[in-house]
């Protein structure tokens, strides 16, 4: 009977002696191990080193700005093409240069690039008339040249307007992966330093830090890939609208030349 009690008592004593040691062991665990078994993107971000956190936040903000720019530019091009279609229909029904200017400067087409071009040309011709020049006679060619230069100035401002935001998309698309890679290199370097300091190669201790580091590269690609796609897409849209303006300039100058030949 005494032997049974002694046998039964030893395991209990061993368990009681081992119980207080658990909290001490937990206290020595790295922050990543506190979420062992329930790791996720959120916990990996919270446990990441400050430098890696800054990289992740910067990439997330860049991604948000890229998507915001996408929506803004889509709405801009949609409105631009809609108003341009309406202006071209009205412009082709103009009876003379003065009528062209009146249509172009109407509130309905305010800010539209094609309307601004027509308005600039009509105003230049009107200024020539006010200066006493015979725009339909001996000064016809110089009048057309000045009108064309006025239109070219509007075209130059249009290029700057449509290209706004493209530099940002290009920068994020080209530099995003490298910024994410910097966070990854720093995180993995920190993890290997931790291995050296703790003298352990336990995968459960090392893996969370490496996963956090790789998350930075993932965020870099998450920001860069859409930016490259958006950049290429909008460059195509800008080129298409640029070609449209070139066609309109030819149509505008032909219309003005025709009206000058008629003595308008």
mmCIF file of C-alpha atoms in Angstrom:
data_model
loop_
_atom_site.group_PDB
_atom_site.id
_atom_site.type_symbol
_atom_site.label_atom_id
_atom_site.label_comp_id
_atom_site.label_asym_id
_atom_site.label_seq_id
_atom_site.Cartn_x
_atom_site.Cartn_y
_atom_site.Cartn_z
ATOM 1 C CA UNK A 1 0.000 0.000 0.000
ATOM 2 C CA UNK A 2 2.831 2.386 0.866
ATOM 3 C CA UNK A 3 4.510 1.566 -2.405
ATOM 4 C CA UNK A 4 1.304 2.479 -4.306
ATOM 5 C CA UNK A 5 1.038 5.804 -2.543
ATOM 6 C CA UNK A 6 4.700 6.534 -3.281
ATOM 7 C CA UNK A 7 4.271 5.570 -6.923
ATOM 8 C CA UNK A 8 1.119 7.692 -7.279
ATOM 9 C CA UNK A 9 2.729 10.673 -5.604
ATOM 10 C CA UNK A 10 5.797 11.007 -7.778
ATOM 11 C CA UNK A 11 4.021 11.969 -11.040
ATOM 12 C CA UNK A 12 1.927 14.569 -9.207
ATOM 13 C CA UNK A 13 5.006 16.053 -7.641
ATOM 14 C CA UNK A 14 6.759 16.170 -11.005
ATOM 15 C CA UNK A 15 3.767 17.928 -12.618
ATOM 16 C CA UNK A 16 3.567 20.445 -9.779
ATOM 17 C CA UNK A 17 7.271 21.167 -10.097
ATOM 18 C CA UNK A 18 7.010 21.595 -13.878
ATOM 19 C CA UNK A 19 3.913 23.868 -13.817
ATOM 20 C CA UNK A 20 5.606 27.083 -12.637
ATOM 21 C CA UNK A 21 8.263 26.730 -15.356
ATOM 22 C CA UNK A 22 5.726 27.244 -18.221
ATOM 23 C CA UNK A 23 5.173 30.986 -17.737
ATOM 24 C CA UNK A 24 8.920 31.549 -17.552
ATOM 25 C CA UNK A 25 9.365 29.727 -20.851
ATOM 26 C CA UNK A 26 6.569 31.759 -22.436
ATOM 27 C CA UNK A 27 8.215 34.957 -21.302
ATOM 28 C CA UNK A 28 11.315 34.146 -23.315
ATOM 29 C CA UNK A 29 9.389 33.530 -26.553
ATOM 30 C CA UNK A 30 9.716 36.105 -29.344
ATOM 31 C CA UNK A 31 6.574 38.142 -30.118
ATOM 32 C CA UNK A 32 5.775 35.998 -33.158
ATOM 33 C CA UNK A 33 5.493 32.850 -31.015
ATOM 34 C CA UNK A 34 2.759 34.412 -28.876
ATOM 35 C CA UNK A 35 0.472 34.030 -31.899
ATOM 36 C CA UNK A 36 1.626 30.493 -32.680
ATOM 37 C CA UNK A 37 -1.159 28.494 -34.293
ATOM 38 C CA UNK A 38 -3.168 31.574 -35.251
ATOM 39 C CA UNK A 39 -0.839 33.537 -37.532
ATOM 40 C CA UNK A 40 -2.427 35.805 -40.123
ATOM 41 C CA UNK A 41 -1.628 38.881 -42.168
ATOM 42 C CA UNK A 42 -2.845 41.146 -39.372
ATOM 43 C CA UNK A 43 -0.777 39.479 -36.662
ATOM 44 C CA UNK A 44 2.270 39.337 -38.925
ATOM 45 C CA UNK A 45 2.008 43.085 -39.474
ATOM 46 C CA UNK A 46 1.587 43.788 -35.750
ATOM 47 C CA UNK A 47 4.585 41.612 -34.858
ATOM 48 C CA UNK A 48 6.847 43.031 -37.587
ATOM 49 C CA UNK A 49 9.845 45.217 -36.800
ATOM 50 C CA UNK A 50 9.323 49.014 -37.062
ATOM 51 C CA UNK A 51 11.323 49.321 -40.290
ATOM 52 C CA UNK A 52 9.318 46.556 -41.943
ATOM 53 C CA UNK A 53 6.084 48.131 -40.680
ATOM 54 C CA UNK A 54 7.022 51.453 -42.274
ATOM 55 C CA UNK A 55 7.723 49.695 -45.583
ATOM 56 C CA UNK A 56 4.393 47.861 -45.440
ATOM 57 C CA UNK A 57 2.427 51.017 -44.600
ATOM 58 C CA UNK A 58 4.110 52.951 -47.410
ATOM 59 C CA UNK A 59 3.262 50.237 -49.917
ATOM 60 C CA UNK A 60 -0.334 50.022 -48.701
ATOM 61 C CA UNK A 61 -0.745 53.792 -49.070
ATOM 62 C CA UNK A 62 0.782 53.658 -52.543
ATOM 63 C CA UNK A 63 -1.698 50.935 -53.487
ATOM 64 C CA UNK A 64 -4.642 52.974 -52.158
ATOM 65 C CA UNK A 65 -3.499 56.050 -54.097
ATOM 66 C CA UNK A 66 -3.111 53.945 -57.253
ATOM 67 C CA UNK A 67 -6.690 52.659 -57.044
ATOM 68 C CA UNK A 68 -7.964 56.156 -56.238
ATOM 69 C CA UNK A 69 -6.136 57.494 -59.284
ATOM 70 C CA UNK A 70 -7.639 54.716 -61.403
ATOM 71 C CA UNK A 71 -11.192 55.701 -60.446
ATOM 72 C CA UNK A 72 -10.467 59.420 -60.891
ATOM 73 C CA UNK A 73 -8.920 58.985 -64.348
ATOM 74 C CA UNK A 74 -11.689 56.641 -65.493
ATOM 75 C CA UNK A 75 -14.314 59.246 -64.577
ATOM 76 C CA UNK A 76 -12.224 61.979 -66.199
ATOM 77 C CA UNK A 77 -11.902 60.151 -69.526
ATOM 78 C CA UNK A 78 -15.550 59.161 -69.511
ATOM 79 C CA UNK A 79 -16.653 62.777 -69.076
ATOM 80 C CA UNK A 80 -14.021 63.986 -71.549
ATOM 81 C CA UNK A 81 -15.215 61.750 -74.360
ATOM 82 C CA UNK A 82 -18.885 62.412 -73.671
ATOM 83 C CA UNK A 83 -18.507 66.214 -73.782
ATOM 84 C CA UNK A 84 -16.175 66.005 -76.786
ATOM 85 C CA UNK A 85 -18.787 64.039 -78.728
ATOM 86 C CA UNK A 86 -21.416 66.679 -77.976
ATOM 87 C CA UNK A 87 -19.097 69.540 -78.898
ATOM 88 C CA UNK A 88 -18.089 68.004 -82.242
ATOM 89 C CA UNK A 89 -21.726 67.618 -83.199
ATOM 90 C CA UNK A 90 -22.415 71.281 -82.379
ATOM 91 C CA UNK A 91 -19.167 72.495 -83.959
ATOM 92 C CA UNK A 92 -19.917 70.858 -87.305
ATOM 93 C CA UNK A 93 -23.175 72.765 -87.448
ATOM 94 C CA UNK A 94 -21.521 76.188 -87.038
ATOM 95 C CA UNK A 95 -22.269 78.741 -89.752
ATOM 96 C CA UNK A 96 -19.075 80.772 -89.466
ATOM 97 C CA UNK A 97 -15.981 81.537 -87.409
ATOM 98 C CA UNK A 98 -17.932 83.751 -85.012
ATOM 99 C CA UNK A 99 -20.482 80.989 -84.532
ATOM 100 C CA UNK A 100 -17.632 78.511 -83.875
ATOM 101 C CA UNK A 101 -16.274 80.772 -81.147
ATOM 102 C CA UNK A 102 -19.712 81.217 -79.588
ATOM 103 C CA UNK A 103 -20.287 77.458 -79.432
ATOM 104 C CA UNK A 104 -16.774 76.753 -78.125
ATOM 105 C CA UNK A 105 -17.058 79.343 -75.345
ATOM 106 C CA UNK A 106 -20.512 78.251 -74.204
ATOM 107 C CA UNK A 107 -20.839 77.076 -70.617
ATOM 108 C CA UNK A 108 -21.894 73.606 -71.765
ATOM 109 C CA UNK A 109 -18.410 72.892 -73.136
ATOM 110 C CA UNK A 110 -16.393 74.826 -70.568
ATOM 111 C CA UNK A 111 -13.037 73.150 -69.951
ATOM 112 C CA UNK A 112 -13.292 70.703 -72.835
ATOM 113 C CA UNK A 113 -9.968 70.561 -74.747
ATOM 114 C CA UNK A 114 -11.540 70.532 -78.208
ATOM 115 C CA UNK A 115 -13.735 73.491 -77.332
ATOM 116 C CA UNK A 116 -10.717 75.318 -75.915
ATOM 117 C CA UNK A 117 -8.855 74.792 -79.191
ATOM 118 C CA UNK A 118 -11.723 76.140 -81.265
ATOM 119 C CA UNK A 119 -12.152 79.082 -78.896
ATOM 120 C CA UNK A 120 -8.428 79.917 -79.063
ATOM 121 C CA UNK A 121 -8.457 79.907 -82.861
ATOM 122 C CA UNK A 122 -11.633 82.015 -83.080
ATOM 123 C CA UNK A 123 -10.288 84.534 -80.561
ATOM 124 C CA UNK A 124 -7.006 84.861 -82.450
ATOM 125 C CA UNK A 125 -8.863 85.604 -85.671
ATOM 126 C CA UNK A 126 -11.074 88.126 -83.888
ATOM 127 C CA UNK A 127 -7.997 89.868 -82.468
ATOM 128 C CA UNK A 128 -6.545 90.075 -85.968
ATOM 129 C CA UNK A 129 -9.727 91.694 -87.198
ATOM 130 C CA UNK A 130 -9.702 94.181 -84.343
ATOM 131 C CA UNK A 131 -6.106 95.038 -85.271
ATOM 132 C CA UNK A 132 -7.343 96.050 -88.713
ATOM 133 C CA UNK A 133 -5.858 93.101 -90.597
ATOM 134 C CA UNK A 134 -7.596 91.737 -93.698
ATOM 135 C CA UNK A 135 -7.917 88.165 -92.416
ATOM 136 C CA UNK A 136 -9.680 86.997 -95.584
ATOM 137 C CA UNK A 137 -7.309 88.813 -97.909
ATOM 138 C CA UNK A 138 -3.622 89.578 -97.925
ATOM 139 C CA UNK A 139 -3.120 88.500 -94.307
ATOM 140 C CA UNK A 140 -4.921 85.193 -94.694
ATOM 141 C CA UNK A 141 -1.890 82.928 -94.381
ATOM 142 C CA UNK A 142 -0.441 84.734 -91.359
ATOM 143 C CA UNK A 143 -3.878 84.676 -89.724
ATOM 144 C CA UNK A 144 -4.093 80.917 -90.214
ATOM 145 C CA UNK A 145 -0.558 80.521 -88.835
ATOM 146 C CA UNK A 146 -1.377 82.504 -85.696
ATOM 147 C CA UNK A 147 -4.591 80.539 -85.184
ATOM 148 C CA UNK A 148 -2.673 77.279 -85.531
ATOM 149 C CA UNK A 149 -0.106 78.416 -82.967
ATOM 150 C CA UNK A 150 -2.915 79.305 -80.543
ATOM 151 C CA UNK A 151 -4.352 75.813 -80.978
ATOM 152 C CA UNK A 152 -0.915 74.234 -80.428
ATOM 153 C CA UNK A 153 -0.597 76.047 -77.090
ATOM 154 C CA UNK A 154 -3.882 74.505 -75.939
ATOM 155 C CA UNK A 155 -2.690 71.073 -77.101
ATOM 156 C CA UNK A 156 0.478 71.385 -75.014
ATOM 157 C CA UNK A 157 -1.528 72.134 -71.879
ATOM 158 C CA UNK A 158 -3.809 69.188 -72.684
ATOM 159 C CA UNK A 159 -0.850 66.796 -72.667
ATOM 160 C CA UNK A 160 0.151 67.965 -69.196
ATOM 161 C CA UNK A 161 -3.425 67.695 -67.984
ATOM 162 C CA UNK A 162 -4.038 64.157 -69.220
ATOM 163 C CA UNK A 163 -0.622 62.958 -68.009
ATOM 164 C CA UNK A 164 -1.206 64.041 -64.407
ATOM 165 C CA UNK A 165 -0.705 61.098 -62.066
ATOM 166 C CA UNK A 166 1.125 58.983 -64.628
ATOM 167 C CA UNK A 167 4.505 59.678 -63.024
ATOM 168 C CA UNK A 168 3.186 58.360 -59.710
ATOM 169 C CA UNK A 169 1.935 55.134 -61.293
ATOM 170 C CA UNK A 170 5.235 54.676 -63.108
ATOM 171 C CA UNK A 171 7.207 55.211 -59.889
ATOM 172 C CA UNK A 172 5.124 52.739 -57.884
ATOM 173 C CA UNK A 173 5.207 50.178 -60.676
ATOM 174 C CA UNK A 174 8.978 50.316 -61.067
ATOM 175 C CA UNK A 175 10.048 50.818 -57.441
ATOM 176 C CA UNK A 176 7.346 48.979 -55.467
ATOM 177 C CA UNK A 177 8.943 45.507 -55.720
ATOM 178 C CA UNK A 178 12.356 46.869 -54.685
ATOM 179 C CA UNK A 179 10.896 48.706 -51.692
ATOM 180 C CA UNK A 180 9.142 45.500 -50.646
ATOM 181 C CA UNK A 181 12.364 43.572 -51.173
ATOM 182 C CA UNK A 182 14.171 45.986 -48.873
ATOM 183 C CA UNK A 183 11.643 45.189 -46.134
ATOM 184 C CA UNK A 184 12.100 41.486 -46.798
ATOM 185 C CA UNK A 185 15.897 41.648 -46.625
ATOM 186 C CA UNK A 186 15.754 43.633 -43.399
ATOM 187 C CA UNK A 187 13.227 41.221 -41.842
ATOM 188 C CA UNK A 188 15.137 38.083 -42.794
ATOM 189 C CA UNK A 189 18.386 39.627 -41.596
ATOM 190 C CA UNK A 190 16.722 40.358 -38.252
ATOM 191 C CA UNK A 191 15.441 36.768 -38.076
ATOM 192 C CA UNK A 192 18.936 35.349 -38.615
ATOM 193 C CA UNK A 193 20.312 37.668 -35.956
ATOM 194 C CA UNK A 194 17.651 36.248 -33.623
ATOM 195 C CA UNK A 195 18.772 32.709 -34.492
ATOM 196 C CA UNK A 196 22.348 33.602 -33.644
ATOM 197 C CA UNK A 197 21.389 35.227 -30.345
ATOM 198 C CA UNK A 198 19.097 32.413 -29.165
ATOM 199 C CA UNK A 199 21.254 29.544 -30.473
ATOM 200 C CA UNK A 200 18.167 27.795 -31.841
ATOM 201 C CA UNK A 201 17.189 26.651 -35.291
ATOM 202 C CA UNK A 202 13.660 25.633 -34.284
ATOM 203 C CA UNK A 203 11.483 26.311 -37.333
ATOM 204 C CA UNK A 204 8.566 27.356 -35.151
ATOM 205 C CA UNK A 205 10.691 30.208 -33.795
ATOM 206 C CA UNK A 206 12.277 31.265 -37.086
ATOM 207 C CA UNK A 207 9.368 30.858 -39.525
ATOM 208 C CA UNK A 208 7.114 33.715 -38.281
ATOM 209 C CA UNK A 209 9.840 36.333 -38.692
ATOM 210 C CA UNK A 210 10.648 35.120 -42.201
ATOM 211 C CA UNK A 211 6.926 35.096 -43.080
ATOM 212 C CA UNK A 212 6.636 38.725 -41.940
ATOM 213 C CA UNK A 213 9.607 39.648 -44.091
ATOM 214 C CA UNK A 214 8.124 37.935 -47.150
ATOM 215 C CA UNK A 215 4.862 39.793 -46.559
ATOM 216 C CA UNK A 216 6.700 43.018 -47.402
ATOM 217 C CA UNK A 217 7.637 41.630 -50.829
ATOM 218 C CA UNK A 218 4.050 40.506 -51.329
ATOM 219 C CA UNK A 219 2.782 44.009 -50.574
ATOM 220 C CA UNK A 220 5.374 45.454 -52.941
ATOM 221 C CA UNK A 221 4.020 43.299 -55.763
ATOM 222 C CA UNK A 222 0.442 44.073 -54.682
ATOM 223 C CA UNK A 223 1.139 47.779 -55.143
ATOM 224 C CA UNK A 224 3.323 47.493 -58.254
ATOM 225 C CA UNK A 225 1.330 45.131 -60.474
ATOM 226 C CA UNK A 226 -1.902 47.208 -60.588
ATOM 227 C CA UNK A 227 0.148 50.391 -61.029
ATOM 228 C CA UNK A 228 1.882 48.980 -64.114
ATOM 229 C CA UNK A 229 -1.450 47.808 -65.548
ATOM 230 C CA UNK A 230 -3.101 51.190 -64.867
ATOM 231 C CA UNK A 231 -0.135 53.058 -66.339
ATOM 232 C CA UNK A 232 -0.198 51.099 -69.595
ATOM 233 C CA UNK A 233 -3.979 51.381 -69.846
ATOM 234 C CA UNK A 234 -4.064 55.141 -69.356
ATOM 235 C CA UNK A 235 -1.118 55.698 -71.669
ATOM 236 C CA UNK A 236 -3.202 53.999 -74.350
ATOM 237 C CA UNK A 237 -6.186 56.212 -73.528
ATOM 238 C CA UNK A 238 -4.020 59.341 -73.583
ATOM 239 C CA UNK A 239 -2.543 58.389 -76.954
ATOM 240 C CA UNK A 240 -6.022 57.696 -78.339
ATOM 241 C CA UNK A 241 -7.337 61.068 -77.210
ATOM 242 C CA UNK A 242 -4.183 62.741 -78.516
ATOM 243 C CA UNK A 243 -4.864 61.231 -81.928
ATOM 244 C CA UNK A 244 -8.413 62.511 -81.691
ATOM 245 C CA UNK A 245 -7.215 66.043 -80.999
ATOM 246 C CA UNK A 246 -4.835 65.867 -83.966
ATOM 247 C CA UNK A 247 -7.744 64.960 -86.196
ATOM 248 C CA UNK A 248 -9.819 67.781 -84.758
ATOM 249 C CA UNK A 249 -7.029 70.317 -85.325
ATOM 250 C CA UNK A 250 -6.951 69.371 -89.016
ATOM 251 C CA UNK A 251 -10.746 69.639 -89.193
ATOM 252 C CA UNK A 252 -10.725 72.982 -87.361
ATOM 253 C CA UNK A 253 -8.081 74.562 -89.575
ATOM 254 C CA UNK A 254 -9.864 73.342 -92.710
ATOM 255 C CA UNK A 255 -13.117 74.862 -91.468
ATOM 256 C CA UNK A 256 -11.430 78.186 -90.684
ATOM 257 C CA UNK A 257 -9.632 78.229 -94.045
ATOM 258 C CA UNK A 258 -12.917 77.541 -95.803
ATOM 259 C CA UNK A 259 -14.651 80.374 -93.970
ATOM 260 C CA UNK A 260 -11.798 82.780 -94.764
ATOM 261 C CA UNK A 261 -12.022 81.857 -98.447
ATOM 262 C CA UNK A 262 -15.711 82.703 -98.275
ATOM 263 C CA UNK A 263 -14.803 86.081 -96.802
ATOM 264 C CA UNK A 264 -16.184 85.293 -93.306
#
